[in-house]
Amino acid sequence: MTDQTTHFGFREVPTDEKAKLVRSVFDSVAGKYDLMNDLMSLGIHRLWKRIAVQLSYVRHGEKVLDLAGGTGDMTVLFRERVGDKGWVVLSDINAEMLSRGRDRLIDQGVVEGIDYAQIDAEKLPFPDNFFDCVCVAFGLRNVTHKGDALKSMHRALKPGGRVIILEFSEAQGALFKRAYDLYSFKLLPLMGQLIANDADSYRYLAESIRMHPNQEKLKTMMADAGFERCDYFNLTQGVVAIHRGYKV
Ligand SMILES: C[S@@+](CC[C@H](N)C(=O)[O-])C[C@H]1O[C@@H](n2cnc3c(N)ncnc32)[C@H](O)[C@@H]1O
């Protein structure tokens, strides 16, 4: 990799093309995104998301940014916690994902106390010291300049605010890893083809997970971006990790 190139899954691509490639993945999968999440994880992603929200310590009345929020799972959970006096912004760079999320929330009757923003995680258009919590669930992996995104999140948080990053990470244990690789590289693209008519996007999913910084590397990147008391929690043997950091 050079300054001019980056990875898109296992491919090396010009840095300024990655966002476009990521967009085409989510344009393609948006319609089947929620169904595929349930099938791929056997519904376990719902539990991971609940645990991440619990670890955020978000309280009644707080302001939360759900970054790369897609179809809004995290927003619904945060909205329950912040109550009537709180506020949640569901944001995503992709208009298709965001519009699916908005329709879904409206259908569920989740309307008050939520706003929507089509924004890039690397350049948050919010004032300094604004949110009590910024959360990014399964989104950071897709961002081209992760360090810039982390710095932008830090800037937009109030002192005392928390960042929560729920993301695929490095699975633990040789035997488990072998089974997980088999599942990721053989079964996932097949499911993607059968259900979403798109094997490539699910191949990208498996590859992008392997290219994402592991638990310790991401923790270091968070500290480099200015976060303090950074820690992480492995779930499902490290298939996903929840990283948490504070702005002091
Ligand atoms: C796997 S989905 C996660 C959606 C949701 N957070 C969830 O957990 O179900 C990843 C999302 O990241 C968004 N995304 C990718 N790059 C982004 C960026 N630079 N800024 C904001 N969102 C981005 C995609 O459009 C997509 O909706």
PDB file of C-alpha atoms and ligand atoms in Angstrom:
ATOM      1  CA  MET A   1       0.000   0.000   0.000  1.00  0.00           C
ATOM      2  CA  THR A   2       1.187   3.534  -0.783  1.00  0.00           C
ATOM      3  CA  ASP A   3      -0.385   6.913   0.066  1.00  0.00           C
ATOM      4  CA  GLN A   4      -2.186   6.714  -3.263  1.00  0.00           C
ATOM      5  CA  THR A   5      -3.558   3.204  -2.753  1.00  0.00           C
ATOM      6  CA  THR A   6      -5.569   1.450  -0.110  1.00  0.00           C
ATOM      7  CA  HIS A   7      -7.330  -1.868   0.311  1.00  0.00           C
ATOM      8  CA  PHE A   8     -10.829  -2.740  -0.740  1.00  0.00           C
ATOM      9  CA  GLY A   9     -11.148  -6.245   0.645  1.00  0.00           C
ATOM     10  CA  PHE A  10      -8.002  -8.035  -0.575  1.00  0.00           C
ATOM     11  CA  ARG A  11      -7.665  -5.749  -3.610  1.00  0.00           C
ATOM     12  CA  GLU A  12      -5.342  -2.759  -3.763  1.00  0.00           C
ATOM     13  CA  VAL A  13      -7.248   0.216  -5.216  1.00  0.00           C
ATOM     14  CA  PRO A  14      -6.591   3.953  -5.678  1.00  0.00           C
ATOM     15  CA  THR A  15      -7.413   5.649  -2.352  1.00  0.00           C
ATOM     16  CA  ASP A  16      -9.890   8.044  -3.898  1.00  0.00           C
ATOM     17  CA  GLU A  17     -11.874   5.156  -5.405  1.00  0.00           C
ATOM     18  CA  LYS A  18     -12.559   3.216  -2.219  1.00  0.00           C
ATOM     19  CA  ALA A  19     -15.573   5.286  -1.109  1.00  0.00           C
ATOM     20  CA  LYS A  20     -17.208   4.753  -4.499  1.00  0.00           C
ATOM     21  CA  LEU A  21     -16.621   0.996  -4.320  1.00  0.00           C
ATOM     22  CA  VAL A  22     -18.020   0.843  -0.777  1.00  0.00           C
ATOM     23  CA  ARG A  23     -21.041   2.819  -1.898  1.00  0.00           C
ATOM     24  CA  SER A  24     -21.756   0.337  -4.672  1.00  0.00           C
ATOM     25  CA  VAL A  25     -21.653  -2.521  -2.131  1.00  0.00           C
ATOM     26  CA  PHE A  26     -24.286  -0.879   0.079  1.00  0.00           C
ATOM     27  CA  ASP A  27     -26.398   0.330  -2.842  1.00  0.00           C
ATOM     28  CA  SER A  28     -26.527  -3.302  -3.922  1.00  0.00           C
ATOM     29  CA  VAL A  29     -27.251  -4.941  -0.544  1.00  0.00           C
ATOM     30  CA  ALA A  30     -29.527  -2.277   1.046  1.00  0.00           C
ATOM     31  CA  GLY A  31     -32.790  -4.058   0.166  1.00  0.00           C
ATOM     32  CA  LYS A  32     -31.744  -7.372   1.742  1.00  0.00           C
ATOM     33  CA  TYR A  33     -29.409  -5.936   4.404  1.00  0.00           C
ATOM     34  CA  ASP A  34     -31.521  -6.710   7.487  1.00  0.00           C
ATOM     35  CA  LEU A  35     -32.536 -10.190   6.327  1.00  0.00           C
ATOM     36  CA  MET A  36     -28.917 -11.083   5.535  1.00  0.00           C
ATOM     37  CA  ASN A  37     -27.744  -9.838   8.942  1.00  0.00           C
ATOM     38  CA  ASP A  38     -30.200 -12.124  10.685  1.00  0.00           C
ATOM     39  CA  LEU A  39     -29.344 -15.110   8.501  1.00  0.00           C
ATOM     40  CA  MET A  40     -25.565 -14.665   8.542  1.00  0.00           C
ATOM     41  CA  SER A  41     -25.354 -14.277  12.311  1.00  0.00           C
ATOM     42  CA  LEU A  42     -28.386 -16.431  13.205  1.00  0.00           C
ATOM     43  CA  GLY A  43     -29.758 -13.307  14.861  1.00  0.00           C
ATOM     44  CA  ILE A  44     -26.753 -12.905  17.177  1.00  0.00           C
ATOM     45  CA  HIS A  45     -25.982  -9.420  15.779  1.00  0.00           C
ATOM     46  CA  ARG A  46     -28.994  -8.199  17.796  1.00  0.00           C
ATOM     47  CA  LEU A  47     -27.350  -9.345  21.018  1.00  0.00           C
ATOM     48  CA  TRP A  48     -23.981  -7.802  20.057  1.00  0.00           C
ATOM     49  CA  LYS A  49     -25.755  -4.501  19.415  1.00  0.00           C
ATOM     50  CA  ARG A  50     -27.601  -4.609  22.765  1.00  0.00           C
ATOM     51  CA  ILE A  51     -24.343  -5.265  24.622  1.00  0.00           C
ATOM     52  CA  ALA A  52     -22.645  -2.361  22.803  1.00  0.00           C
ATOM     53  CA  VAL A  53     -25.449  -0.001  23.842  1.00  0.00           C
ATOM     54  CA  GLN A  54     -25.177  -1.184  27.457  1.00  0.00           C
ATOM     55  CA  LEU A  55     -21.433  -0.577  27.462  1.00  0.00           C
ATOM     56  CA  SER A  56     -21.993   2.991  26.226  1.00  0.00           C
ATOM     57  CA  TYR A  57     -23.544   3.960  29.600  1.00  0.00           C
ATOM     58  CA  VAL A  58     -25.861   6.283  27.652  1.00  0.00           C
ATOM     59  CA  ARG A  59     -28.392   7.863  30.010  1.00  0.00           C
ATOM     60  CA  HIS A  60     -31.743   9.585  29.862  1.00  0.00           C
ATOM     61  CA  GLY A  61     -31.563  12.969  28.112  1.00  0.00           C
ATOM     62  CA  GLU A  62     -28.241  12.430  26.318  1.00  0.00           C
ATOM     63  CA  LYS A  63     -27.306  13.213  22.695  1.00  0.00           C
ATOM     64  CA  VAL A  64     -26.075  10.283  20.606  1.00  0.00           C
ATOM     65  CA  LEU A  65     -24.658  10.062  17.092  1.00  0.00           C
ATOM     66  CA  ASP A  66     -25.222   6.707  15.366  1.00  0.00           C
ATOM     67  CA  LEU A  67     -22.532   6.939  12.714  1.00  0.00           C
ATOM     68  CA  ALA A  68     -22.652   4.701   9.610  1.00  0.00           C
ATOM     69  CA  GLY A  69     -25.967   3.749  11.151  1.00  0.00           C
ATOM     70  CA  GLY A  70     -27.478   2.161   8.042  1.00  0.00           C
ATOM     71  CA  THR A  71     -30.926   0.766   8.669  1.00  0.00           C
ATOM     72  CA  GLY A  72     -31.022   2.071  12.227  1.00  0.00           C
ATOM     73  CA  ASP A  73     -30.725  -0.896  14.635  1.00  0.00           C
ATOM     74  CA  MET A  74     -28.475   1.041  17.015  1.00  0.00           C
ATOM     75  CA  THR A  75     -30.580   4.185  16.762  1.00  0.00           C
ATOM     76  CA  VAL A  76     -33.677   2.317  17.977  1.00  0.00           C
ATOM     77  CA  LEU A  77     -31.783   0.940  20.978  1.00  0.00           C
ATOM     78  CA  PHE A  78     -30.231   4.306  21.853  1.00  0.00           C
ATOM     79  CA  ARG A  79     -33.592   6.041  21.476  1.00  0.00           C
ATOM     80  CA  GLU A  80     -35.026   3.710  24.147  1.00  0.00           C
ATOM     81  CA  ARG A  81     -32.240   4.721  26.511  1.00  0.00           C
ATOM     82  CA  VAL A  82     -32.179   8.482  25.988  1.00  0.00           C
ATOM     83  CA  GLY A  83     -35.958   8.792  26.409  1.00  0.00           C
ATOM     84  CA  ASP A  84     -38.109  11.785  25.529  1.00  0.00           C
ATOM     85  CA  LYS A  85     -35.543  14.372  26.569  1.00  0.00           C
ATOM     86  CA  GLY A  86     -32.722  12.836  24.558  1.00  0.00           C
ATOM     87  CA  TRP A  87     -31.800  12.961  20.896  1.00  0.00           C
ATOM     88  CA  VAL A  88     -30.326  10.465  18.441  1.00  0.00           C
ATOM     89  CA  VAL A  89     -28.956  11.259  14.997  1.00  0.00           C
ATOM     90  CA  LEU A  90     -29.064   8.359  12.553  1.00  0.00           C
ATOM     91  CA  SER A  91     -26.358   9.088  10.007  1.00  0.00           C
ATOM     92  CA  ASP A  92     -24.814   7.337   7.034  1.00  0.00           C
ATOM     93  CA  ILE A  93     -22.882   8.292   3.916  1.00  0.00           C
ATOM     94  CA  ASN A  94     -25.211   6.190   1.770  1.00  0.00           C
ATOM     95  CA  ALA A  95     -28.608   7.658   0.843  1.00  0.00           C
ATOM     96  CA  GLU A  96     -30.101   4.234   0.056  1.00  0.00           C
ATOM     97  CA  MET A  97     -29.210   2.748   3.451  1.00  0.00           C
ATOM     98  CA  LEU A  98     -30.342   5.886   5.267  1.00  0.00           C
ATOM     99  CA  SER A  99     -33.671   5.980   3.495  1.00  0.00           C
ATOM    100  CA  ARG A 100     -34.266   2.275   4.311  1.00  0.00           C
ATOM    101  CA  GLY A 101     -33.460   3.109   7.921  1.00  0.00           C
ATOM    102  CA  ARG A 102     -35.822   6.058   8.039  1.00  0.00           C
ATOM    103  CA  ASP A 103     -38.694   4.057   6.478  1.00  0.00           C
ATOM    104  CA  ARG A 104     -38.072   1.212   8.887  1.00  0.00           C
ATOM    105  CA  LEU A 105     -38.078   3.438  11.969  1.00  0.00           C
ATOM    106  CA  ILE A 106     -41.219   5.248  10.855  1.00  0.00           C
ATOM    107  CA  ASP A 107     -42.910   1.863  10.261  1.00  0.00           C
ATOM    108  CA  GLN A 108     -41.963   0.876  13.816  1.00  0.00           C
ATOM    109  CA  GLY A 109     -43.429   4.130  15.141  1.00  0.00           C
ATOM    110  CA  VAL A 110     -40.000   5.387  16.255  1.00  0.00           C
ATOM    111  CA  VAL A 111     -40.266   9.018  15.207  1.00  0.00           C
ATOM    112  CA  GLU A 112     -39.779  11.526  18.048  1.00  0.00           C
ATOM    113  CA  GLY A 113     -36.291  12.520  19.128  1.00  0.00           C
ATOM    114  CA  ILE A 114     -34.556  11.263  15.980  1.00  0.00           C
ATOM    115  CA  ASP A 115     -32.953  13.151  13.115  1.00  0.00           C
ATOM    116  CA  TYR A 116     -31.270  11.892   9.973  1.00  0.00           C
ATOM    117  CA  ALA A 117     -28.040  13.054   8.353  1.00  0.00           C
ATOM    118  CA  GLN A 118     -26.252  11.907   5.225  1.00  0.00           C
ATOM    119  CA  ILE A 119     -22.649  12.459   6.244  1.00  0.00           C
ATOM    120  CA  ASP A 120     -19.136  11.096   5.902  1.00  0.00           C
ATOM    121  CA  ALA A 121     -17.607   9.734   9.109  1.00  0.00           C
ATOM    122  CA  GLU A 122     -14.306  11.358   8.154  1.00  0.00           C
ATOM    123  CA  LYS A 123     -15.738  14.898   8.194  1.00  0.00           C
ATOM    124  CA  LEU A 124     -18.457  15.246  10.803  1.00  0.00           C
ATOM    125  CA  PRO A 125     -20.438  18.475  10.294  1.00  0.00           C
ATOM    126  CA  PHE A 126     -21.166  19.014  13.997  1.00  0.00           C
ATOM    127  CA  PRO A 127     -19.735  21.562  16.434  1.00  0.00           C
ATOM    128  CA  ASP A 128     -16.940  20.606  18.826  1.00  0.00           C
ATOM    129  CA  ASN A 129     -17.976  19.054  22.163  1.00  0.00           C
ATOM    130  CA  PHE A 130     -21.515  18.282  20.993  1.00  0.00           C
ATOM    131  CA  PHE A 131     -22.451  14.603  21.604  1.00  0.00           C
ATOM    132  CA  ASP A 132     -22.442  12.518  24.776  1.00  0.00           C
ATOM    133  CA  CYS A 133     -21.832   9.358  22.765  1.00  0.00           C
ATOM    134  CA  VAL A 134     -20.750   8.566  19.218  1.00  0.00           C
ATOM    135  CA  CYS A 135     -21.296   4.993  18.129  1.00  0.00           C
ATOM    136  CA  VAL A 136     -20.191   3.276  14.950  1.00  0.00           C
ATOM    137  CA  ALA A 137     -21.427  -0.281  14.459  1.00  0.00           C
ATOM    138  CA  PHE A 138     -19.954  -2.368  11.644  1.00  0.00           C
ATOM    139  CA  GLY A 139     -19.085   0.851   9.813  1.00  0.00           C
ATOM    140  CA  LEU A 140     -15.483   1.819  10.600  1.00  0.00           C
ATOM    141  CA  ARG A 141     -14.181  -1.110   8.516  1.00  0.00           C
ATOM    142  CA  ASN A 142     -15.535   0.559   5.388  1.00  0.00           C
ATOM    143  CA  VAL A 143     -14.073   4.011   6.019  1.00  0.00           C
ATOM    144  CA  THR A 144     -11.017   4.918   3.932  1.00  0.00           C
ATOM    145  CA  HIS A 145      -9.171   7.126   6.440  1.00  0.00           C
ATOM    146  CA  LYS A 146      -9.993   5.549   9.791  1.00  0.00           C
ATOM    147  CA  GLY A 147      -7.641   7.812  11.746  1.00  0.00           C
ATOM    148  CA  ASP A 148      -9.381  10.915  10.383  1.00  0.00           C
ATOM    149  CA  ALA A 149     -12.779   9.444  11.289  1.00  0.00           C
ATOM    150  CA  LEU A 150     -11.626   8.700  14.850  1.00  0.00           C
ATOM    151  CA  LYS A 151     -10.277  12.249  15.246  1.00  0.00           C
ATOM    152  CA  SER A 152     -13.524  13.679  13.907  1.00  0.00           C
ATOM    153  CA  MET A 153     -15.534  11.602  16.421  1.00  0.00           C
ATOM    154  CA  HIS A 154     -13.273  12.763  19.236  1.00  0.00           C
ATOM    155  CA  ARG A 155     -13.752  16.399  18.245  1.00  0.00           C
ATOM    156  CA  ALA A 156     -17.560  16.095  18.154  1.00  0.00           C
ATOM    157  CA  LEU A 157     -17.730  14.478  21.614  1.00  0.00           C
ATOM    158  CA  LYS A 158     -18.182  16.455  24.825  1.00  0.00           C
ATOM    159  CA  PRO A 159     -15.557  16.003  27.530  1.00  0.00           C
ATOM    160  CA  GLY A 160     -16.750  12.905  29.392  1.00  0.00           C
ATOM    161  CA  GLY A 161     -18.286  11.591  26.165  1.00  0.00           C
ATOM    162  CA  ARG A 162     -17.773   8.034  24.969  1.00  0.00           C
ATOM    163  CA  VAL A 163     -17.053   6.468  21.610  1.00  0.00           C
ATOM    164  CA  ILE A 164     -18.337   2.936  21.035  1.00  0.00           C
ATOM    165  CA  ILE A 165     -17.029   0.933  18.092  1.00  0.00           C
ATOM    166  CA  LEU A 166     -18.742  -2.371  17.411  1.00  0.00           C
ATOM    167  CA  GLU A 167     -16.881  -4.132  14.642  1.00  0.00           C
ATOM    168  CA  PHE A 168     -15.761  -7.496  13.341  1.00  0.00           C
ATOM    169  CA  SER A 169     -12.343  -8.310  14.713  1.00  0.00           C
ATOM    170  CA  GLU A 170      -9.773 -11.072  14.962  1.00  0.00           C
ATOM    171  CA  ALA A 171     -11.338 -14.412  15.890  1.00  0.00           C
ATOM    172  CA  GLN A 172      -9.485 -16.262  18.647  1.00  0.00           C
ATOM    173  CA  GLY A 173      -8.347 -19.896  18.687  1.00  0.00           C
ATOM    174  CA  ALA A 174      -6.786 -21.832  15.777  1.00  0.00           C
ATOM    175  CA  LEU A 175      -9.579 -24.375  15.343  1.00  0.00           C
ATOM    176  CA  PHE A 176     -12.351 -21.820  15.643  1.00  0.00           C
ATOM    177  CA  LYS A 177     -10.512 -19.559  13.152  1.00  0.00           C
ATOM    178  CA  ARG A 178     -10.335 -22.362  10.602  1.00  0.00           C
ATOM    179  CA  ALA A 179     -14.069 -23.027  10.840  1.00  0.00           C
ATOM    180  CA  TYR A 180     -14.804 -19.295  10.694  1.00  0.00           C
ATOM    181  CA  ASP A 181     -12.654 -18.897   7.552  1.00  0.00           C
ATOM    182  CA  LEU A 182     -14.508 -21.741   5.897  1.00  0.00           C
ATOM    183  CA  TYR A 183     -17.819 -20.146   6.794  1.00  0.00           C
ATOM    184  CA  SER A 184     -16.700 -16.655   5.659  1.00  0.00           C
ATOM    185  CA  PHE A 185     -15.133 -17.527   2.348  1.00  0.00           C
ATOM    186  CA  LYS A 186     -17.356 -20.411   1.213  1.00  0.00           C
ATOM    187  CA  LEU A 187     -20.780 -20.080   2.803  1.00  0.00           C
ATOM    188  CA  LEU A 188     -21.162 -16.274   3.022  1.00  0.00           C
ATOM    189  CA  PRO A 189     -20.710 -15.547  -0.717  1.00  0.00           C
ATOM    190  CA  LEU A 190     -23.073 -18.431  -1.487  1.00  0.00           C
ATOM    191  CA  MET A 191     -25.737 -17.028   0.854  1.00  0.00           C
ATOM    192  CA  GLY A 192     -25.156 -13.587  -0.658  1.00  0.00           C
ATOM    193  CA  GLN A 193     -25.718 -15.008  -4.126  1.00  0.00           C
ATOM    194  CA  LEU A 194     -28.852 -16.935  -3.195  1.00  0.00           C
ATOM    195  CA  ILE A 195     -30.527 -14.263  -1.082  1.00  0.00           C
ATOM    196  CA  ALA A 196     -29.242 -10.897  -2.311  1.00  0.00           C
ATOM    197  CA  ASN A 197     -28.191 -12.043  -5.782  1.00  0.00           C
ATOM    198  CA  ASP A 198     -24.749 -10.627  -4.990  1.00  0.00           C
ATOM    199  CA  ALA A 199     -21.854 -12.928  -4.040  1.00  0.00           C
ATOM    200  CA  ASP A 200     -19.202 -10.223  -4.535  1.00  0.00           C
ATOM    201  CA  SER A 201     -20.472  -7.902  -1.800  1.00  0.00           C
ATOM    202  CA  TYR A 202     -20.406 -10.745   0.716  1.00  0.00           C
ATOM    203  CA  ARG A 203     -16.947 -11.789  -0.451  1.00  0.00           C
ATOM    204  CA  TYR A 204     -15.936  -8.161   0.194  1.00  0.00           C
ATOM    205  CA  LEU A 205     -17.463  -8.457   3.684  1.00  0.00           C
ATOM    206  CA  ALA A 206     -15.286 -11.485   4.513  1.00  0.00           C
ATOM    207  CA  GLU A 207     -12.148  -9.892   3.042  1.00  0.00           C
ATOM    208  CA  SER A 208     -12.670  -6.491   4.637  1.00  0.00           C
ATOM    209  CA  ILE A 209     -12.981  -8.162   8.057  1.00  0.00           C
ATOM    210  CA  ARG A 210      -9.552  -9.782   7.590  1.00  0.00           C
ATOM    211  CA  MET A 211      -8.028  -6.431   6.529  1.00  0.00           C
ATOM    212  CA  HIS A 212      -9.498  -4.469   9.456  1.00  0.00           C
ATOM    213  CA  PRO A 213      -7.138  -3.605  12.343  1.00  0.00           C
ATOM    214  CA  ASN A 214      -7.322  -6.248  15.068  1.00  0.00           C
ATOM    215  CA  GLN A 215      -8.331  -5.551  18.677  1.00  0.00           C
ATOM    216  CA  GLU A 216      -4.981  -4.186  19.898  1.00  0.00           C
ATOM    217  CA  LYS A 217      -4.257  -2.196  16.727  1.00  0.00           C
ATOM    218  CA  LEU A 218      -7.639  -0.461  16.848  1.00  0.00           C
ATOM    219  CA  LYS A 219      -7.146   0.331  20.521  1.00  0.00           C
ATOM    220  CA  THR A 220      -3.823   2.013  19.651  1.00  0.00           C
ATOM    221  CA  MET A 221      -5.469   3.961  16.811  1.00  0.00           C
ATOM    222  CA  MET A 222      -8.115   5.225  19.249  1.00  0.00           C
ATOM    223  CA  ALA A 223      -5.452   6.394  21.671  1.00  0.00           C
ATOM    224  CA  ASP A 224      -3.615   8.105  18.782  1.00  0.00           C
ATOM    225  CA  ALA A 225      -6.836   9.962  17.928  1.00  0.00           C
ATOM    226  CA  GLY A 226      -6.961  11.358  21.480  1.00  0.00           C
ATOM    227  CA  PHE A 227      -9.245   8.887  23.287  1.00  0.00           C
ATOM    228  CA  GLU A 228      -8.388   7.906  26.838  1.00  0.00           C
ATOM    229  CA  ARG A 229      -9.118   4.840  28.996  1.00  0.00           C
ATOM    230  CA  CYS A 230      -9.532   2.798  25.812  1.00  0.00           C
ATOM    231  CA  ASP A 231     -10.571  -0.803  26.280  1.00  0.00           C
ATOM    232  CA  TYR A 232     -12.308  -3.563  24.352  1.00  0.00           C
ATOM    233  CA  PHE A 233     -14.547  -6.557  24.922  1.00  0.00           C
ATOM    234  CA  ASN A 234     -14.412  -9.642  22.698  1.00  0.00           C
ATOM    235  CA  LEU A 235     -17.731 -11.267  21.838  1.00  0.00           C
ATOM    236  CA  THR A 236     -18.287 -14.665  20.203  1.00  0.00           C
ATOM    237  CA  GLN A 237     -14.600 -15.545  20.511  1.00  0.00           C
ATOM    238  CA  GLY A 238     -13.404 -12.282  18.963  1.00  0.00           C
ATOM    239  CA  VAL A 239     -15.600 -12.517  15.865  1.00  0.00           C
ATOM    240  CA  VAL A 240     -16.634  -9.058  16.966  1.00  0.00           C
ATOM    241  CA  ALA A 241     -15.154  -6.659  19.492  1.00  0.00           C
ATOM    242  CA  ILE A 242     -16.607  -3.623  21.195  1.00  0.00           C
ATOM    243  CA  HIS A 243     -14.054  -0.863  21.670  1.00  0.00           C
ATOM    244  CA  ARG A 244     -14.799   1.957  24.075  1.00  0.00           C
ATOM    245  CA  GLY A 245     -12.890   5.172  24.667  1.00  0.00           C
ATOM    246  CA  TYR A 246     -13.466   8.440  26.502  1.00  0.00           C
ATOM    247  CA  LYS A 247     -12.850  12.070  25.700  1.00  0.00           C
ATOM    248  CA  VAL A 248     -11.407  13.650  28.807  1.00  0.00           C
TER     249      VAL A 248
HETATM  250  C1  LIG B   1     -22.426  -2.874   7.589  1.00  0.00           C
HETATM  251  S1  LIG B   1     -23.331  -1.366   7.545  1.00  0.00           S
HETATM  252  C2  LIG B   1     -23.692  -1.092   9.241  1.00  0.00           C
HETATM  253  C3  LIG B   1     -25.048  -0.491   9.467  1.00  0.00           C
HETATM  254  C4  LIG B   1     -25.508  -0.425  10.911  1.00  0.00           C
HETATM  255  N1  LIG B   1     -24.611   0.387  11.713  1.00  0.00           N
HETATM  256  C5  LIG B   1     -25.654  -1.796  11.520  1.00  0.00           C
HETATM  257  O1  LIG B   1     -24.919  -2.103  12.445  1.00  0.00           O
HETATM  258  O2  LIG B   1     -26.509  -2.552  11.074  1.00  0.00           O
HETATM  259  C6  LIG B   1     -22.045  -0.204   7.232  1.00  0.00           C
HETATM  260  C7  LIG B   1     -22.547   1.170   6.896  1.00  0.00           C
HETATM  261  O3  LIG B   1     -21.426   2.057   6.849  1.00  0.00           O
HETATM  262  C8  LIG B   1     -21.731   3.068   5.907  1.00  0.00           C
HETATM  263  N2  LIG B   1     -20.504   3.802   5.565  1.00  0.00           N
HETATM  264  C9  LIG B   1     -19.470   3.371   4.804  1.00  0.00           C
HETATM  265  N3  LIG B   1     -18.518   4.324   4.728  1.00  0.00           N
HETATM  266  C10 LIG B   1     -18.957   5.380   5.452  1.00  0.00           C
HETATM  267  C11 LIG B   1     -18.426   6.662   5.754  1.00  0.00           C
HETATM  268  N4  LIG B   1     -17.232   7.055   5.294  1.00  0.00           N
HETATM  269  N5  LIG B   1     -19.144   7.501   6.529  1.00  0.00           N
HETATM  270  C12 LIG B   1     -20.356   7.137   7.000  1.00  0.00           C
HETATM  271  N6  LIG B   1     -20.923   5.917   6.747  1.00  0.00           N
HETATM  272  C13 LIG B   1     -20.229   5.049   5.982  1.00  0.00           C
HETATM  273  C14 LIG B   1     -22.364   2.283   4.768  1.00  0.00           C
HETATM  274  O4  LIG B   1     -23.071   3.106   3.887  1.00  0.00           O
HETATM  275  C15 LIG B   1     -23.231   1.282   5.529  1.00  0.00           C
HETATM  276  O5  LIG B   1     -24.543   1.727   5.689  1.00  0.00           O
END
